[in-house]
Amino acid sequence: MKALTLAAGLFVLGAVSARAEKPAADFRADFEQIFRKGRSYAVVVQPGVPTTSIYGVDGKSSGTAHFSVDVVDGKWKVSEGILDFDQTAADTLNLGEVMELDTISWKDNRVDLRMVSVEAHRVTRGGWLLKQRQPEPVATNFKFFFPFRAFNAGDVPRAAEYISRYIRPFPSQDEARMFAARLMAGGAETAAARDSGPAPGRAVASGATSKKEIKTGMTPLEVLDVLGKPQKEVTFENKSRWTYPDLTVVFENGRVKEVRF
């Protein structure tokens, strides 16, 4: 009887070990060519996911805090991990927000991506008498549970597509910002079409524009708000050139460098 019990225990242990296997090495290697720690950026395409300051709820963390969410069957929920306690959202992620990959880790048929926003959010701290709102970096840890078995490198495209429902990856911040600008512009145009008129405050590209409206240091989104979509866009490494009927805007590292007439 003892031998039978021991055998049953070993069988269960073996089954758990097999089920707890991380994605295969070739899968991880190819996946990490898309998501590279400290070198990959992503654009938020599903807003409303909670986030919190990297300094934690009390503001005393060393910069490693985050809000964790589990993405299961394409839907997110507050993480149920044993280490995910005292989670208090400081804000939510915005559509078009650009984030940088800080850490990546592998678990049982899932990947955890800790993403830190490149733009600060305003975080409220202090009691009602001493309450203050200050800009702080925020982070969200996405735990993506794959709805399929990640056996080898051939499964990487499916994994990337699954993740892109929440965050769209890019190899540089400049490319991420450009995509975010186009994403936001498309949303603005949809709203404008629904209201049967141009979006408030937006100038027509071929209309009255002047050099003083476009300033060095502006983001692509800010330029889109003034000029609308360009007739032509050319991008190379960290530089981009947007061409309009009466001027050309040159970007470098996601910011306006110069305007040519």
PDB file of C-alpha atoms in Angstrom:
ATOM      1  CA  MET A   1       0.000   0.000   0.000  1.00  0.00           C
ATOM      2  CA  LYS A   2       2.848   2.377   0.900  1.00  0.00           C
ATOM      3  CA  ALA A   3       4.542   1.629  -2.414  1.00  0.00           C
ATOM      4  CA  LEU A   4       1.295   2.349  -4.261  1.00  0.00           C
ATOM      5  CA  THR A   5       0.838   5.653  -2.387  1.00  0.00           C
ATOM      6  CA  LEU A   6       4.431   6.654  -3.121  1.00  0.00           C
ATOM      7  CA  ALA A   7       3.999   5.810  -6.795  1.00  0.00           C
ATOM      8  CA  ALA A   8       0.796   7.858  -6.946  1.00  0.00           C
ATOM      9  CA  GLY A   9       2.565  10.768  -5.286  1.00  0.00           C
ATOM     10  CA  LEU A  10       5.425  10.640  -7.762  1.00  0.00           C
ATOM     11  CA  PHE A  11       2.940  10.495 -10.640  1.00  0.00           C
ATOM     12  CA  VAL A  12       1.142  13.621  -9.390  1.00  0.00           C
ATOM     13  CA  LEU A  13       4.454  15.390  -8.810  1.00  0.00           C
ATOM     14  CA  GLY A  14       5.553  14.480 -12.306  1.00  0.00           C
ATOM     15  CA  ALA A  15       2.321  15.789 -13.778  1.00  0.00           C
ATOM     16  CA  VAL A  16       2.661  19.091 -11.900  1.00  0.00           C
ATOM     17  CA  SER A  17       6.275  19.453 -13.014  1.00  0.00           C
ATOM     18  CA  ALA A  18       5.350  18.820 -16.630  1.00  0.00           C
ATOM     19  CA  ARG A  19       2.485  21.301 -16.442  1.00  0.00           C
ATOM     20  CA  ALA A  20       4.716  23.911 -14.767  1.00  0.00           C
ATOM     21  CA  GLU A  21       7.214  23.837 -17.600  1.00  0.00           C
ATOM     22  CA  LYS A  22       8.223  27.245 -18.966  1.00  0.00           C
ATOM     23  CA  PRO A  23       7.936  27.952 -22.704  1.00  0.00           C
ATOM     24  CA  ALA A  24      10.693  26.255 -24.706  1.00  0.00           C
ATOM     25  CA  ALA A  25      14.100  27.911 -25.054  1.00  0.00           C
ATOM     26  CA  ASP A  26      13.728  28.625 -28.782  1.00  0.00           C
ATOM     27  CA  PHE A  27      10.331  30.219 -28.120  1.00  0.00           C
ATOM     28  CA  ARG A  28      11.853  32.495 -25.468  1.00  0.00           C
ATOM     29  CA  ALA A  29      14.822  33.373 -27.666  1.00  0.00           C
ATOM     30  CA  ASP A  30      12.649  34.480 -30.603  1.00  0.00           C
ATOM     31  CA  PHE A  31      10.137  36.223 -28.343  1.00  0.00           C
ATOM     32  CA  GLU A  32      12.912  38.256 -26.717  1.00  0.00           C
ATOM     33  CA  GLN A  33      13.903  39.574 -30.135  1.00  0.00           C
ATOM     34  CA  ILE A  34      10.543  41.379 -30.107  1.00  0.00           C
ATOM     35  CA  PHE A  35      10.437  42.261 -26.421  1.00  0.00           C
ATOM     36  CA  ARG A  36      13.914  43.208 -25.219  1.00  0.00           C
ATOM     37  CA  LYS A  37      14.478  44.461 -21.692  1.00  0.00           C
ATOM     38  CA  GLY A  38      15.353  48.146 -21.673  1.00  0.00           C
ATOM     39  CA  ARG A  39      15.323  48.293 -25.483  1.00  0.00           C
ATOM     40  CA  SER A  40      11.696  47.748 -26.471  1.00  0.00           C
ATOM     41  CA  TYR A  41       8.734  50.087 -26.282  1.00  0.00           C
ATOM     42  CA  ALA A  42       5.018  49.488 -26.569  1.00  0.00           C
ATOM     43  CA  VAL A  43       1.915  51.543 -27.225  1.00  0.00           C
ATOM     44  CA  VAL A  44      -1.180  50.988 -25.100  1.00  0.00           C
ATOM     45  CA  VAL A  45      -4.089  50.038 -27.370  1.00  0.00           C
ATOM     46  CA  GLN A  46      -6.590  49.044 -24.659  1.00  0.00           C
ATOM     47  CA  PRO A  47      -7.053  51.898 -22.162  1.00  0.00           C
ATOM     48  CA  GLY A  48      -8.325  51.638 -18.610  1.00  0.00           C
ATOM     49  CA  VAL A  49      -5.819  49.108 -17.235  1.00  0.00           C
ATOM     50  CA  PRO A  50      -4.742  50.105 -13.684  1.00  0.00           C
ATOM     51  CA  THR A  51      -1.261  51.417 -13.019  1.00  0.00           C
ATOM     52  CA  THR A  52       0.570  52.771  -9.989  1.00  0.00           C
ATOM     53  CA  SER A  53       3.682  54.720  -9.048  1.00  0.00           C
ATOM     54  CA  ILE A  54       6.982  52.893  -9.222  1.00  0.00           C
ATOM     55  CA  TYR A  55       7.537  54.242  -5.700  1.00  0.00           C
ATOM     56  CA  GLY A  56       4.607  52.266  -4.331  1.00  0.00           C
ATOM     57  CA  VAL A  57       1.475  53.114  -2.408  1.00  0.00           C
ATOM     58  CA  ASP A  58       3.352  54.894   0.378  1.00  0.00           C
ATOM     59  CA  GLY A  59       5.903  56.523  -1.923  1.00  0.00           C
ATOM     60  CA  LYS A  60       8.801  54.787  -0.194  1.00  0.00           C
ATOM     61  CA  SER A  61       9.529  51.952  -2.627  1.00  0.00           C
ATOM     62  CA  SER A  62      12.916  51.837  -4.338  1.00  0.00           C
ATOM     63  CA  GLY A  63      11.309  52.168  -7.767  1.00  0.00           C
ATOM     64  CA  THR A  64      10.277  48.552  -8.336  1.00  0.00           C
ATOM     65  CA  ALA A  65       6.571  48.812  -7.510  1.00  0.00           C
ATOM     66  CA  HIS A  66       3.831  48.182 -10.068  1.00  0.00           C
ATOM     67  CA  PHE A  67       0.184  47.196 -10.437  1.00  0.00           C
ATOM     68  CA  SER A  68      -0.225  43.603 -11.664  1.00  0.00           C
ATOM     69  CA  VAL A  69      -2.959  42.361 -13.978  1.00  0.00           C
ATOM     70  CA  ASP A  70      -3.650  38.863 -15.283  1.00  0.00           C
ATOM     71  CA  VAL A  71      -4.590  38.659 -18.960  1.00  0.00           C
ATOM     72  CA  VAL A  72      -6.518  35.403 -19.335  1.00  0.00           C
ATOM     73  CA  ASP A  73      -8.543  34.426 -22.411  1.00  0.00           C
ATOM     74  CA  GLY A  74      -8.044  37.911 -23.815  1.00  0.00           C
ATOM     75  CA  LYS A  75      -9.513  39.664 -20.755  1.00  0.00           C
ATOM     76  CA  TRP A  76      -7.700  41.329 -17.881  1.00  0.00           C
ATOM     77  CA  LYS A  77      -8.385  41.210 -14.161  1.00  0.00           C
ATOM     78  CA  VAL A  78      -6.518  42.270 -11.047  1.00  0.00           C
ATOM     79  CA  SER A  79      -3.765  39.726 -10.488  1.00  0.00           C
ATOM     80  CA  GLU A  80      -4.360  36.896  -8.069  1.00  0.00           C
ATOM     81  CA  GLY A  81      -0.663  36.163  -7.534  1.00  0.00           C
ATOM     82  CA  ILE A  82       0.480  35.394  -3.992  1.00  0.00           C
ATOM     83  CA  LEU A  83       2.915  38.337  -4.097  1.00  0.00           C
ATOM     84  CA  ASP A  84       0.359  40.808  -5.465  1.00  0.00           C
ATOM     85  CA  PHE A  85      -1.017  42.312  -2.300  1.00  0.00           C
ATOM     86  CA  ASP A  86      -1.872  45.876  -1.257  1.00  0.00           C
ATOM     87  CA  GLN A  87      -2.430  46.913  -4.854  1.00  0.00           C
ATOM     88  CA  THR A  88      -3.768  50.460  -5.084  1.00  0.00           C
ATOM     89  CA  ALA A  89      -4.168  52.012  -8.511  1.00  0.00           C
ATOM     90  CA  ALA A  90      -2.811  55.549  -8.818  1.00  0.00           C
ATOM     91  CA  ASP A  91      -4.319  55.961 -12.277  1.00  0.00           C
ATOM     92  CA  THR A  92      -5.212  54.022 -15.423  1.00  0.00           C
ATOM     93  CA  LEU A  93      -3.278  53.667 -18.670  1.00  0.00           C
ATOM     94  CA  ASN A  94      -4.358  55.873 -21.571  1.00  0.00           C
ATOM     95  CA  LEU A  95      -4.935  54.943 -25.188  1.00  0.00           C
ATOM     96  CA  GLY A  96      -1.747  55.713 -27.102  1.00  0.00           C
ATOM     97  CA  GLU A  97       0.428  55.820 -23.984  1.00  0.00           C
ATOM     98  CA  VAL A  98       4.032  54.787 -24.654  1.00  0.00           C
ATOM     99  CA  MET A  99       5.698  52.365 -22.243  1.00  0.00           C
ATOM    100  CA  GLU A 100       9.168  50.853 -21.957  1.00  0.00           C
ATOM    101  CA  LEU A 101       9.850  47.205 -21.129  1.00  0.00           C
ATOM    102  CA  ASP A 102      11.628  47.118 -17.767  1.00  0.00           C
ATOM    103  CA  THR A 103      11.670  43.397 -16.939  1.00  0.00           C
ATOM    104  CA  ILE A 104      10.576  40.132 -18.518  1.00  0.00           C
ATOM    105  CA  SER A 105      10.075  36.814 -16.733  1.00  0.00           C
ATOM    106  CA  TRP A 106       8.696  33.418 -17.661  1.00  0.00           C
ATOM    107  CA  LYS A 107       6.259  31.251 -15.729  1.00  0.00           C
ATOM    108  CA  ASP A 108       4.033  28.284 -16.551  1.00  0.00           C
ATOM    109  CA  ASN A 109       3.013  28.935 -20.168  1.00  0.00           C
ATOM    110  CA  ARG A 110       2.933  32.674 -19.591  1.00  0.00           C
ATOM    111  CA  VAL A 111       5.161  35.722 -19.778  1.00  0.00           C
ATOM    112  CA  ASP A 112       5.260  38.658 -17.346  1.00  0.00           C
ATOM    113  CA  LEU A 113       6.111  42.058 -18.830  1.00  0.00           C
ATOM    114  CA  ARG A 114       6.702  44.923 -16.411  1.00  0.00           C
ATOM    115  CA  MET A 115       6.107  48.080 -18.415  1.00  0.00           C
ATOM    116  CA  VAL A 116       7.029  51.591 -17.239  1.00  0.00           C
ATOM    117  CA  SER A 117       5.392  54.614 -18.867  1.00  0.00           C
ATOM    118  CA  VAL A 118       7.790  57.084 -20.488  1.00  0.00           C
ATOM    119  CA  GLU A 119       5.523  59.961 -19.410  1.00  0.00           C
ATOM    120  CA  ALA A 120       4.760  60.599 -15.741  1.00  0.00           C
ATOM    121  CA  HIS A 121       1.249  60.421 -14.293  1.00  0.00           C
ATOM    122  CA  ARG A 122      -0.033  62.695 -11.554  1.00  0.00           C
ATOM    123  CA  VAL A 123      -0.152  60.709  -8.327  1.00  0.00           C
ATOM    124  CA  THR A 124      -2.117  61.885  -5.285  1.00  0.00           C
ATOM    125  CA  ARG A 125      -0.369  61.542  -1.924  1.00  0.00           C
ATOM    126  CA  GLY A 126      -0.989  62.670   1.623  1.00  0.00           C
ATOM    127  CA  GLY A 127      -4.032  63.160   3.831  1.00  0.00           C
ATOM    128  CA  TRP A 128      -6.852  65.577   3.167  1.00  0.00           C
ATOM    129  CA  LEU A 129      -4.987  68.508   4.764  1.00  0.00           C
ATOM    130  CA  LEU A 130      -1.636  67.730   3.164  1.00  0.00           C
ATOM    131  CA  LYS A 131      -2.905  66.159  -0.049  1.00  0.00           C
ATOM    132  CA  GLN A 132      -0.812  66.879  -3.119  1.00  0.00           C
ATOM    133  CA  ARG A 133      -0.647  65.671  -6.714  1.00  0.00           C
ATOM    134  CA  GLN A 134       2.778  65.230  -8.207  1.00  0.00           C
ATOM    135  CA  PRO A 135       4.119  63.646 -11.421  1.00  0.00           C
ATOM    136  CA  GLU A 136       5.691  60.229 -10.909  1.00  0.00           C
ATOM    137  CA  PRO A 137       6.654  57.340 -13.210  1.00  0.00           C
ATOM    138  CA  VAL A 138       4.068  54.551 -13.215  1.00  0.00           C
ATOM    139  CA  ALA A 139       4.319  50.846 -13.982  1.00  0.00           C
ATOM    140  CA  THR A 140       2.005  47.966 -14.823  1.00  0.00           C
ATOM    141  CA  ASN A 141       3.035  44.320 -14.747  1.00  0.00           C
ATOM    142  CA  PHE A 142       1.149  42.433 -17.478  1.00  0.00           C
ATOM    143  CA  LYS A 143       0.896  38.690 -16.871  1.00  0.00           C
ATOM    144  CA  PHE A 144      -0.061  37.192 -20.218  1.00  0.00           C
ATOM    145  CA  PHE A 145      -1.429  33.640 -19.881  1.00  0.00           C
ATOM    146  CA  PHE A 146      -1.215  32.141 -23.368  1.00  0.00           C
ATOM    147  CA  PRO A 147      -4.423  30.402 -24.522  1.00  0.00           C
ATOM    148  CA  PHE A 148      -2.278  27.796 -26.287  1.00  0.00           C
ATOM    149  CA  ARG A 149       0.795  25.749 -25.464  1.00  0.00           C
ATOM    150  CA  ALA A 150       3.965  27.703 -26.308  1.00  0.00           C
ATOM    151  CA  PHE A 151       6.029  24.808 -27.633  1.00  0.00           C
ATOM    152  CA  ASN A 152       8.600  26.410 -29.936  1.00  0.00           C
ATOM    153  CA  ALA A 153       9.561  29.446 -32.014  1.00  0.00           C
ATOM    154  CA  GLY A 154       6.691  28.788 -34.420  1.00  0.00           C
ATOM    155  CA  ASP A 155       4.276  29.858 -31.678  1.00  0.00           C
ATOM    156  CA  VAL A 156       5.880  33.292 -31.194  1.00  0.00           C
ATOM    157  CA  PRO A 157       3.677  35.104 -33.779  1.00  0.00           C
ATOM    158  CA  ARG A 158       0.552  33.861 -31.981  1.00  0.00           C
ATOM    159  CA  ALA A 159       1.956  35.070 -28.670  1.00  0.00           C
ATOM    160  CA  ALA A 160       2.878  38.484 -30.081  1.00  0.00           C
ATOM    161  CA  GLU A 161      -0.601  38.845 -31.608  1.00  0.00           C
ATOM    162  CA  TYR A 162      -2.218  37.934 -28.287  1.00  0.00           C
ATOM    163  CA  ILE A 163      -0.151  40.533 -26.427  1.00  0.00           C
ATOM    164  CA  SER A 164      -0.736  43.208 -29.081  1.00  0.00           C
ATOM    165  CA  ARG A 165      -4.397  43.365 -28.061  1.00  0.00           C
ATOM    166  CA  TYR A 166      -3.127  45.342 -25.078  1.00  0.00           C
ATOM    167  CA  ILE A 167       0.293  46.721 -25.964  1.00  0.00           C
ATOM    168  CA  ARG A 168       1.790  47.008 -29.472  1.00  0.00           C
ATOM    169  CA  PRO A 169       5.601  46.502 -29.431  1.00  0.00           C
ATOM    170  CA  PHE A 170       8.180  48.643 -31.266  1.00  0.00           C
ATOM    171  CA  PRO A 171      12.005  48.518 -31.364  1.00  0.00           C
ATOM    172  CA  SER A 172      12.415  52.244 -30.613  1.00  0.00           C
ATOM    173  CA  GLN A 173      10.640  54.986 -28.727  1.00  0.00           C
ATOM    174  CA  ASP A 174      10.479  57.094 -31.876  1.00  0.00           C
ATOM    175  CA  GLU A 175       8.548  54.409 -33.783  1.00  0.00           C
ATOM    176  CA  ALA A 176       6.259  53.881 -30.797  1.00  0.00           C
ATOM    177  CA  ARG A 177       5.492  57.606 -30.598  1.00  0.00           C
ATOM    178  CA  MET A 178       4.766  57.774 -34.323  1.00  0.00           C
ATOM    179  CA  PHE A 179       2.323  54.884 -34.073  1.00  0.00           C
ATOM    180  CA  ALA A 180       0.718  56.446 -30.992  1.00  0.00           C
ATOM    181  CA  ALA A 181       0.255  59.715 -32.871  1.00  0.00           C
ATOM    182  CA  ARG A 182      -1.421  57.948 -35.795  1.00  0.00           C
ATOM    183  CA  LEU A 183      -3.582  55.941 -33.399  1.00  0.00           C
ATOM    184  CA  MET A 184      -4.760  59.065 -31.613  1.00  0.00           C
ATOM    185  CA  ALA A 185      -5.315  60.923 -34.874  1.00  0.00           C
ATOM    186  CA  GLY A 186      -7.504  58.101 -36.154  1.00  0.00           C
ATOM    187  CA  GLY A 187      -9.588  58.237 -32.998  1.00  0.00           C
ATOM    188  CA  ALA A 188      -9.992  61.992 -33.342  1.00  0.00           C
ATOM    189  CA  GLU A 189     -11.070  61.682 -36.977  1.00  0.00           C
ATOM    190  CA  THR A 190     -13.679  59.061 -36.120  1.00  0.00           C
ATOM    191  CA  ALA A 191     -15.193  61.399 -33.544  1.00  0.00           C
ATOM    192  CA  ALA A 192     -15.085  64.289 -36.009  1.00  0.00           C
ATOM    193  CA  ALA A 193     -16.888  62.238 -38.669  1.00  0.00           C
ATOM    194  CA  ARG A 194     -19.564  61.316 -36.159  1.00  0.00           C
ATOM    195  CA  ASP A 195     -20.106  65.005 -35.340  1.00  0.00           C
ATOM    196  CA  SER A 196     -20.128  65.951 -39.060  1.00  0.00           C
ATOM    197  CA  GLY A 197     -17.381  68.475 -38.628  1.00  0.00           C
ATOM    198  CA  PRO A 198     -13.648  68.918 -37.944  1.00  0.00           C
ATOM    199  CA  ALA A 199     -12.286  68.247 -34.490  1.00  0.00           C
ATOM    200  CA  PRO A 200     -12.234  71.444 -32.360  1.00  0.00           C
ATOM    201  CA  GLY A 201      -8.981  73.356 -32.564  1.00  0.00           C
ATOM    202  CA  ARG A 202      -7.588  71.352 -35.496  1.00  0.00           C
ATOM    203  CA  ALA A 203      -6.339  73.263 -38.531  1.00  0.00           C
ATOM    204  CA  VAL A 204      -6.635  71.847 -42.045  1.00  0.00           C
ATOM    205  CA  ALA A 205      -3.223  70.898 -43.436  1.00  0.00           C
ATOM    206  CA  SER A 206      -3.633  73.026 -46.572  1.00  0.00           C
ATOM    207  CA  GLY A 207      -5.166  75.922 -44.649  1.00  0.00           C
ATOM    208  CA  ALA A 208      -3.623  78.727 -42.669  1.00  0.00           C
ATOM    209  CA  THR A 209      -0.588  77.387 -40.878  1.00  0.00           C
ATOM    210  CA  SER A 210       2.434  79.350 -39.783  1.00  0.00           C
ATOM    211  CA  LYS A 211       5.851  78.648 -38.376  1.00  0.00           C
ATOM    212  CA  LYS A 212       4.898  79.907 -34.916  1.00  0.00           C
ATOM    213  CA  GLU A 213       2.264  77.159 -34.585  1.00  0.00           C
ATOM    214  CA  ILE A 214       4.891  74.408 -34.813  1.00  0.00           C
ATOM    215  CA  LYS A 215       7.740  74.648 -32.327  1.00  0.00           C
ATOM    216  CA  THR A 216      10.855  72.585 -31.783  1.00  0.00           C
ATOM    217  CA  GLY A 217      10.348  69.965 -29.120  1.00  0.00           C
ATOM    218  CA  MET A 218       6.723  69.237 -30.027  1.00  0.00           C
ATOM    219  CA  THR A 219       5.572  65.596 -30.116  1.00  0.00           C
ATOM    220  CA  PRO A 220       4.026  64.009 -33.241  1.00  0.00           C
ATOM    221  CA  LEU A 221       0.625  64.097 -31.540  1.00  0.00           C
ATOM    222  CA  GLU A 222       0.917  67.848 -30.961  1.00  0.00           C
ATOM    223  CA  VAL A 223       1.828  68.375 -34.619  1.00  0.00           C
ATOM    224  CA  LEU A 224      -1.134  66.263 -35.721  1.00  0.00           C
ATOM    225  CA  ASP A 225      -3.426  68.408 -33.594  1.00  0.00           C
ATOM    226  CA  VAL A 226      -2.268  71.513 -35.515  1.00  0.00           C
ATOM    227  CA  LEU A 227      -1.666  70.256 -39.055  1.00  0.00           C
ATOM    228  CA  GLY A 228      -3.549  66.972 -39.354  1.00  0.00           C
ATOM    229  CA  LYS A 229      -2.148  63.939 -41.181  1.00  0.00           C
ATOM    230  CA  PRO A 230       0.849  64.537 -43.483  1.00  0.00           C
ATOM    231  CA  GLN A 231       0.702  63.818 -47.205  1.00  0.00           C
ATOM    232  CA  LYS A 232       3.883  61.771 -46.929  1.00  0.00           C
ATOM    233  CA  GLU A 233       5.880  60.248 -44.082  1.00  0.00           C
ATOM    234  CA  VAL A 234       9.446  58.933 -44.251  1.00  0.00           C
ATOM    235  CA  THR A 235      11.177  57.325 -41.251  1.00  0.00           C
ATOM    236  CA  PHE A 236      14.778  56.204 -40.832  1.00  0.00           C
ATOM    237  CA  GLU A 237      16.178  55.017 -37.496  1.00  0.00           C
ATOM    238  CA  ASN A 238      15.433  57.818 -34.989  1.00  0.00           C
ATOM    239  CA  LYS A 239      14.488  60.444 -37.593  1.00  0.00           C
ATOM    240  CA  SER A 240      11.240  61.115 -39.456  1.00  0.00           C
ATOM    241  CA  ARG A 241      10.068  63.635 -42.035  1.00  0.00           C
ATOM    242  CA  TRP A 242       6.423  64.611 -42.453  1.00  0.00           C
ATOM    243  CA  THR A 243       5.569  66.432 -45.682  1.00  0.00           C
ATOM    244  CA  TYR A 244       2.618  68.829 -46.023  1.00  0.00           C
ATOM    245  CA  PRO A 245       1.572  70.986 -49.029  1.00  0.00           C
ATOM    246  CA  ASP A 246       3.355  74.072 -47.723  1.00  0.00           C
ATOM    247  CA  LEU A 247       5.948  72.798 -45.232  1.00  0.00           C
ATOM    248  CA  THR A 248       7.961  69.820 -43.962  1.00  0.00           C
ATOM    249  CA  VAL A 249       8.351  68.849 -40.308  1.00  0.00           C
ATOM    250  CA  VAL A 250      11.503  66.978 -39.279  1.00  0.00           C
ATOM    251  CA  PHE A 251      11.441  64.832 -36.121  1.00  0.00           C
ATOM    252  CA  GLU A 252      14.375  63.389 -34.216  1.00  0.00           C
ATOM    253  CA  ASN A 253      13.916  61.027 -31.250  1.00  0.00           C
ATOM    254  CA  GLY A 254      10.155  61.640 -31.312  1.00  0.00           C
ATOM    255  CA  ARG A 255      10.370  65.442 -31.123  1.00  0.00           C
ATOM    256  CA  VAL A 256      10.270  68.266 -33.694  1.00  0.00           C
ATOM    257  CA  LYS A 257      13.796  69.265 -34.658  1.00  0.00           C
ATOM    258  CA  GLU A 258      13.028  71.756 -37.427  1.00  0.00           C
ATOM    259  CA  VAL A 259      10.347  73.050 -39.801  1.00  0.00           C
ATOM    260  CA  ARG A 260      11.145  73.653 -43.479  1.00  0.00           C
ATOM    261  CA  PHE A 261       9.103  75.880 -45.796  1.00  0.00           C
TER     262      PHE A 261
END
